[in-house]
Short mmCIF file of C-alpha atoms (C1' of nucleotides) and ligand atoms in Angstrom, two decimals:
data_model
loop_
_atom_site.label_atom_id
_atom_site.label_comp_id
_atom_site.label_asym_id
_atom_site.label_seq_id
_atom_site.Cartn_x
_atom_site.Cartn_y
_atom_site.Cartn_z
CA MET A 30 108.05 289.23 118.94
CA HIS A 31 111.03 288.60 121.21
CA PRO A 32 111.99 291.80 122.92
CA ARG A 33 115.79 291.33 122.34
CA ILE A 34 115.29 291.49 118.49
CA VAL A 35 115.21 295.24 118.01
CA ASP A 36 117.84 295.81 120.67
CA THR A 37 120.23 293.40 119.09
CA LEU A 38 119.73 294.93 115.67
CA LYS A 39 120.10 298.47 116.85
CA LYS A 40 123.13 297.64 118.89
CA ASN A 41 124.81 296.38 115.78
CA GLN A 42 123.84 299.43 113.80
CA LEU A 43 121.59 297.33 111.43
CA SER A 44 118.41 298.76 110.04
CA ILE A 45 115.36 297.10 111.33
CA THR A 46 113.78 295.17 108.52
CA GLU A 47 111.26 292.36 108.27
CA SER A 48 113.62 289.72 107.22
CA ARG A 49 116.24 290.53 109.80
CA LYS A 50 113.53 290.54 112.55
CA LYS A 51 112.07 287.27 111.37
CA ILE A 52 115.27 285.49 110.97
CA LEU A 53 116.65 286.62 114.30
CA GLU A 54 113.52 285.59 115.85
CA MET A 55 114.08 282.08 114.61
CA PHE A 56 117.43 281.83 116.22
CA LEU A 57 116.02 283.20 119.58
CA GLN A 58 113.12 280.70 119.61
CA ARG A 59 115.08 277.68 118.42
CA LYS A 60 117.25 275.79 120.84
CA GLY A 61 119.50 274.22 118.18
CA ALA A 62 121.28 275.62 115.18
CA LEU A 63 119.81 276.45 111.84
CA ALA A 64 121.04 275.77 108.33
CA HIS A 65 120.21 278.05 105.44
CA ALA A 66 117.70 275.49 104.20
CA ASP A 67 116.00 275.34 107.60
CA ILE A 68 115.41 279.11 107.41
CA GLU A 69 114.14 278.95 103.89
CA GLN A 70 111.63 276.29 104.74
CA GLN A 71 110.41 277.71 108.01
CA SER A 72 109.94 281.10 106.55
CA GLY A 73 107.83 279.64 103.75
CA GLU A 74 108.99 281.42 100.81
CA GLU A 75 108.48 284.76 102.55
CA PHE A 76 111.86 285.96 101.67
CA ASP A 77 114.09 285.49 98.69
CA ARG A 78 116.96 282.93 99.04
CA VAL A 79 119.44 285.74 98.35
CA THR A 80 118.12 287.84 101.16
CA ILE A 81 118.61 284.84 103.58
CA TYR A 82 122.21 284.37 102.37
CA ARG A 83 122.90 288.11 102.87
CA THR A 84 121.24 288.27 106.31
CA LEU A 85 123.21 285.26 107.56
CA GLN A 86 126.44 286.80 106.21
CA THR A 87 125.59 290.06 107.92
CA PHE A 88 124.81 288.36 111.14
CA VAL A 89 127.99 286.43 111.21
CA GLU A 90 130.07 289.56 110.47
CA LYS A 91 128.42 291.48 113.31
CA GLY A 92 128.90 288.70 115.68
CA ILE A 93 125.21 288.00 116.24
CA ILE A 94 125.52 284.32 115.04
CA HIS A 95 128.35 281.97 114.55
CA SER A 96 128.83 279.20 112.09
CA ILE A 97 129.42 275.56 112.99
CA PRO A 98 131.51 273.43 110.73
CA SER A 99 130.12 270.12 109.46
CA ALA A 100 131.41 267.20 107.46
CA ASP A 101 128.40 267.07 105.19
CA ASN A 102 128.67 270.30 103.28
CA SER A 103 125.89 272.10 105.24
CA VAL A 104 127.10 274.77 107.50
CA ARG A 105 124.82 275.63 110.43
CA TYR A 106 124.47 278.80 112.40
CA ALA A 107 123.60 279.52 115.97
CA LEU A 108 123.25 282.59 118.21
CA CYS A 109 126.33 283.86 119.84
CA LYS A 110 125.87 283.82 123.61
CA ASP A 111 129.15 285.43 124.59
CA ASP A 112 130.25 288.99 123.88
CA CYS A 113 130.98 288.60 120.23
CA SER A 114 131.37 291.73 118.14
CA GLU A 115 132.15 292.86 114.59
CA GLY A 116 134.90 290.58 113.43
CA HIS A 117 135.54 289.02 116.71
CA HIS A 118 133.91 285.85 117.77
CA HIS A 119 134.33 284.20 121.16
CA ASP A 120 132.19 281.20 120.93
CA ASN A 121 134.60 278.81 122.54
CA HIS A 122 132.11 276.07 123.22
CA VAL A 123 131.69 272.60 121.91
CA HIS A 124 128.98 271.56 119.42
CA PHE A 125 127.12 268.34 119.03
CA MET A 126 125.56 267.14 115.90
CA CYS A 127 123.03 264.26 115.94
CA ASP A 128 123.52 261.83 113.15
CA HIS A 129 119.91 260.78 113.42
CA CYS A 130 117.75 263.87 113.52
CA GLY A 131 120.34 266.35 112.41
CA THR A 132 119.85 268.72 115.23
CA THR A 133 122.96 270.65 116.20
CA TYR A 134 123.38 271.81 119.73
CA CYS A 135 125.57 274.50 121.24
CA LEU A 136 126.95 273.09 124.44
CA ASP A 137 127.48 276.42 126.02
CA HIS A 138 128.78 275.04 129.20
CA VAL A 139 131.39 272.77 127.57
CA SER A 140 134.32 274.85 126.60
CA VAL A 141 136.91 273.97 123.98
CA PRO A 142 139.80 272.10 125.67
CA PRO A 143 143.37 273.31 125.07
CA VAL A 144 145.03 271.73 122.08
CA ALA A 145 148.82 271.49 121.59
CA ILE A 146 149.32 272.65 118.03
CA PRO A 147 152.93 272.28 116.91
CA PRO A 148 155.01 275.45 116.60
CA GLY A 149 154.80 277.07 113.24
CA PHE A 150 151.02 277.31 113.15
CA LYS A 151 149.37 280.48 114.38
CA VAL A 152 146.04 279.35 115.76
CA THR A 153 143.15 281.87 115.74
CA GLN A 154 140.31 279.52 116.32
CA VAL A 155 139.57 275.96 117.38
CA ASP A 156 136.28 274.16 116.55
CA VAL A 157 135.28 271.08 118.27
CA VAL A 158 132.21 269.20 116.84
CA ALA A 159 131.08 266.04 118.49
CA SER A 160 128.65 263.77 116.73
CA GLY A 161 126.56 260.68 117.65
CA THR A 162 122.91 260.44 119.01
CA CYS A 163 121.11 263.00 120.89
CA MET A 164 118.89 262.35 123.89
CA LYS A 165 115.70 262.52 121.83
CA CYS A 166 116.93 259.93 119.39
CA GLN A 167 118.22 257.24 121.72
CA MET B 28 153.35 254.94 90.55
CA HIS B 29 153.34 254.64 94.30
CA PRO B 30 153.76 251.02 95.39
CA ARG B 31 151.12 251.23 98.03
CA ILE B 32 148.37 251.97 95.56
CA VAL B 33 147.58 248.61 94.18
CA ASP B 34 148.03 246.99 97.60
CA THR B 35 145.56 249.32 99.18
CA LEU B 36 142.99 248.79 96.59
CA LYS B 37 143.26 245.07 96.66
CA LYS B 38 143.17 244.99 100.51
CA ASN B 39 139.90 246.75 100.29
CA GLN B 40 138.45 244.41 97.64
CA LEU B 41 138.26 247.23 95.05
CA SER B 42 138.92 246.65 91.44
CA ILE B 43 142.03 248.41 90.10
CA THR B 44 140.83 251.20 87.89
CA GLU B 45 142.53 254.24 86.33
CA SER B 46 140.58 256.72 88.33
CA ARG B 47 140.98 254.98 91.61
CA LYS B 48 144.77 254.60 91.05
CA LYS B 49 145.17 258.25 90.07
CA ILE B 50 143.13 259.66 92.83
CA LEU B 51 144.76 257.54 95.45
CA GLU B 52 148.10 258.55 94.15
CA MET B 53 147.17 262.20 94.59
CA PHE B 54 146.48 261.51 98.22
CA LEU B 55 149.76 259.65 98.74
CA GLN B 56 151.81 262.37 97.09
CA ARG B 57 150.14 265.32 98.71
CA LYS B 58 150.96 266.27 102.23
CA GLY B 59 147.71 268.15 102.95
CA ALA B 60 144.08 267.22 102.35
CA LEU B 61 142.20 267.47 99.07
CA ALA B 62 138.79 268.82 98.23
CA HIS B 63 136.68 267.42 95.44
CA ALA B 64 137.54 270.59 93.40
CA ASP B 65 141.31 270.01 93.93
CA ILE B 66 141.06 266.60 92.47
CA GLU B 67 138.98 267.80 89.57
CA GLN B 68 141.49 270.43 88.70
CA GLN B 69 144.66 268.45 89.31
CA SER B 70 143.37 265.55 87.10
CA GLY B 71 142.67 268.01 84.37
CA GLU B 72 139.36 266.79 83.02
CA GLU B 73 140.68 263.25 82.88
CA PHE B 74 137.77 261.91 84.87
CA ASP B 75 134.14 262.72 84.97
CA ARG B 76 133.00 264.73 88.07
CA VAL B 77 130.60 261.89 88.89
CA THR B 78 133.41 259.46 89.00
CA ILE B 79 135.37 261.56 91.46
CA TYR B 80 132.33 261.94 93.67
CA ARG B 81 131.74 258.14 93.66
CA THR B 82 135.53 257.40 94.17
CA LEU B 83 135.71 259.69 97.18
CA GLN B 84 132.59 258.04 98.64
CA THR B 85 133.94 254.63 98.12
CA PHE B 86 137.30 255.56 99.72
CA VAL B 87 135.55 257.03 102.75
CA GLU B 88 133.34 253.96 103.15
CA LYS B 89 136.33 251.66 102.96
CA GLY B 90 138.35 253.59 105.47
CA ILE B 91 141.00 254.68 102.96
CA ILE B 92 140.37 258.42 103.48
CA HIS B 93 138.50 260.38 106.00
CA SER B 94 136.62 263.68 105.68
CA ILE B 95 137.44 266.84 107.52
CA PRO B 96 134.65 269.23 108.49
CA SER B 97 134.82 272.89 107.50
CA ALA B 98 132.88 276.01 108.12
CA ASP B 99 132.90 277.02 104.41
CA ASN B 100 130.83 274.30 102.72
CA SER B 101 133.89 272.59 101.18
CA VAL B 102 134.61 269.24 102.90
CA ARG B 103 138.16 268.02 102.38
CA TYR B 104 139.50 264.60 102.57
CA ALA B 105 142.84 263.06 103.66
CA LEU B 106 144.48 259.57 103.85
CA CYS B 107 143.69 257.59 106.87
CA LYS B 108 146.92 256.76 108.75
CA ASP B 109 145.56 254.52 111.35
CA ASP B 110 143.88 251.13 111.03
CA CYS B 111 140.60 252.37 109.66
CA SER B 112 138.39 249.82 107.91
CA GLU B 113 135.02 249.47 106.36
CA GLY B 114 132.63 251.64 108.32
CA HIS B 115 135.04 252.10 111.14
CA HIS B 116 137.36 255.27 111.20
CA HIS B 117 139.77 255.83 113.95
CA ASP B 118 141.34 259.12 112.77
CA ASN B 119 141.53 260.77 116.23
CA HIS B 120 143.82 263.54 115.28
CA VAL B 121 143.47 267.26 115.13
CA HIS B 122 143.34 269.19 111.78
CA PHE B 123 144.51 272.57 110.89
CA MET B 124 143.18 274.67 108.10
CA CYS B 125 145.03 277.74 106.95
CA ASP B 126 142.86 280.70 106.38
CA HIS B 127 145.29 282.17 103.96
CA CYS B 128 146.35 279.39 101.59
CA GLY B 129 143.55 276.95 102.27
CA THR B 130 145.82 274.09 103.00
CA THR B 131 144.48 271.55 105.47
CA TYR B 132 146.99 269.60 107.51
CA CYS B 133 146.43 266.42 109.40
CA LEU B 134 148.29 266.80 112.68
CA ASP B 135 148.81 263.07 113.14
CA HIS B 136 150.69 263.48 116.35
CA VAL B 137 148.19 265.67 117.99
CA SER B 138 145.33 263.54 119.24
CA VAL B 139 141.80 264.77 120.03
CA PRO B 140 141.63 265.72 123.68
CA PRO B 141 138.87 264.30 125.94
CA VAL B 142 135.64 266.42 125.92
CA ALA B 143 133.21 266.20 128.64
CA ILE B 144 129.83 265.95 126.80
CA PRO B 145 126.81 266.14 129.08
CA PRO B 146 124.87 262.95 129.76
CA GLY B 147 122.15 262.16 127.28
CA PHE B 148 124.35 262.46 124.31
CA LYS B 149 125.89 259.24 122.92
CA VAL B 150 129.18 260.42 121.20
CA THR B 151 130.61 258.40 118.39
CA GLN B 152 133.07 260.95 117.03
CA VAL B 153 134.76 264.19 117.97
CA ASP B 154 136.23 266.43 115.37
CA VAL B 155 138.71 269.17 116.16
CA VAL B 156 139.60 271.70 113.50
CA ALA B 157 141.98 274.47 114.36
CA SER B 158 142.36 277.37 111.89
CA GLY B 159 144.72 280.29 111.56
CA THR B 160 147.94 280.76 109.52
CA CYS B 161 150.20 278.04 108.54
CA MET B 162 154.09 278.20 108.65
CA LYS B 163 154.25 278.97 104.87
CA CYS B 164 151.90 281.87 105.22
CA GLN B 165 153.39 283.80 108.20
"C1'" DA C 26 107.43 315.14 104.35
"C1'" DT C 27 111.40 314.89 101.75
"C1'" DT C 28 115.79 313.19 100.70
"C1'" DA C 29 119.46 310.05 101.11
"C1'" DT C 30 120.79 305.54 102.23
"C1'" DT C 31 120.14 300.79 102.69
"C1'" DT C 32 117.99 296.57 101.79
"C1'" DT C 33 115.30 293.64 99.04
"C1'" DG C 34 113.71 290.89 95.08
"C1'" DC C 35 114.40 289.50 90.70
"C1'" DA C 36 116.81 287.59 86.94
"C1'" DA C 37 120.50 285.58 85.17
"C1'" DC C 38 124.17 282.85 85.95
"C1'" DA C 39 127.80 279.74 88.03
"C1'" DT C 40 128.99 275.96 90.85
"C1'" DT C 41 128.09 271.81 93.11
"C1'" DG C 42 125.93 267.45 93.95
"C1'" DT C 43 122.58 263.47 92.42
"C1'" DT C 44 120.49 259.83 89.60
"C1'" DG C 45 119.54 256.31 85.74
"C1'" DC C 46 121.33 253.99 82.14
"C1'" DA C 47 124.12 252.46 78.16
"C1'" DT C 48 128.91 251.56 77.37
"C1'" DT C 49 133.30 250.38 78.82
"C1'" DT C 50 136.51 248.37 81.78
"C1'" DG C 51 138.23 244.91 84.89
"C1'" DT C 52 137.96 240.20 87.10
"C1'" DG C 53 137.48 235.43 87.33
"C1'" DT C 54 137.26 231.13 84.83
"C1'" DA C 55 137.43 227.78 81.09
"C1'" DT D 12 144.09 233.60 75.72
"C1'" DA D 13 139.24 233.90 75.21
"C1'" DC D 14 135.04 234.36 77.13
"C1'" DA D 15 131.29 235.49 80.45
"C1'" DC D 16 130.04 238.01 84.28
"C1'" DA D 17 130.31 241.80 87.30
"C1'" DA D 18 131.66 246.33 88.35
"C1'" DA D 19 132.87 251.09 87.27
"C1'" DT D 20 132.68 254.86 84.19
"C1'" DG D 21 130.86 258.59 81.20
"C1'" DC D 22 127.07 260.93 79.80
"C1'" DA D 23 122.89 263.30 80.07
"C1'" DA D 24 119.59 265.33 82.46
"C1'" DC D 25 118.33 267.26 86.53
"C1'" DA D 26 118.23 269.26 91.38
"C1'" DA D 27 120.21 271.98 94.76
"C1'" DT D 28 123.12 275.58 96.25
"C1'" DG D 29 125.50 279.82 95.83
"C1'" DT D 30 126.83 284.61 93.47
"C1'" DT D 31 126.30 288.99 91.23
"C1'" DG D 32 124.21 293.35 89.21
"C1'" DC D 33 120.63 296.25 89.33
"C1'" DA D 34 116.02 298.44 89.61
"C1'" DA D 35 112.41 298.89 92.96
"C1'" DA D 36 111.15 299.08 97.68
"C1'" DA D 37 111.81 299.89 102.48
"C1'" DT D 38 114.16 302.24 106.09
"C1'" DA D 39 116.66 306.02 108.23
"C1'" DA D 40 118.14 310.69 108.49
"C1'" DT D 41 117.12 315.54 107.75
MN1 LIG E 202 127.44 277.42 119.17
MN1 LIG E 203 143.28 263.75 109.00
ZN1 LIG E 204 118.79 263.63 117.36
ZN1 LIG E 205 148.84 278.71 104.65
#
DNA sequence: ATTATTTTGCAACATTGTTGCATTTGTGTA
DNA sequence: TACACAAATGCAACAATGTTGCAAAATAAT
């Protein structure tokens, strides 16, 4: 088991449970992002669907993972790398979603460019999602 | 009825049906974007849910509307303003989604900034979705 | 070890999306 | 205008996804 797992859960004042450990481990092992369905399949019916929903929700609230918008009604989640905390995410990086294999990448080193939103809007977050073909699918 | 409706449908080689006229009219009248649920409610059970799904799909394919990604599993759609056509969208503008009232705006005059995606990825589209509070909800 | 708290699984339900097919509607032509 | 053909719609049945309340189980605190 990845050493960061228990630390992360403790740091966020979450009790150490089997489902949280296992799901967090999936995120730590996996390079790309995970959708709810991915977790359900990979865990092989080990946990109830409801538990997965609640775990993902908890992780997002605590700033352990962040959600990535999509145009196909299937939100994905990925580990927060920055110093995100309860209610405050700072994942200002660009995401890439492969149209072919579906893999979603966090481009941690590509930060979201400044966007000139007209006055009147109070912007709290800007999501940038690029799509196309990834290196594995060329 | 909005004059552009029949023109648009003919131009795209679509037969002129009640549902297509009505749904296209909703997009022409409405400033913001529409989700499937919005259309279903506003049309008041006039059309079957399946018809709405199929109409939206057809409109996207023809380049009449474009979809806007979201982080809450509810894709929205808005009229294409540019010269989009069958299979080729060119809606390179930024979108804004209000966390309070849910309204999604097409910021037609704010174009998507260049993003430096690492080599290896072949980018075909970049979506930028800002969120926060709109002018009506301050 | 015992108690208190939190999390889980289950069931039941609601919402959302998909598919096949008969019926209806719209289009082109005589 | 009437007809034939093609296309779109509505319906039904189903699959997938998401939500809620609550008893049982697991975890944390004492
Ligand atoms: Mn990310
Ligand atoms: Mn738009
Ligand atoms: Zn790929
Ligand atoms: Zn608003």
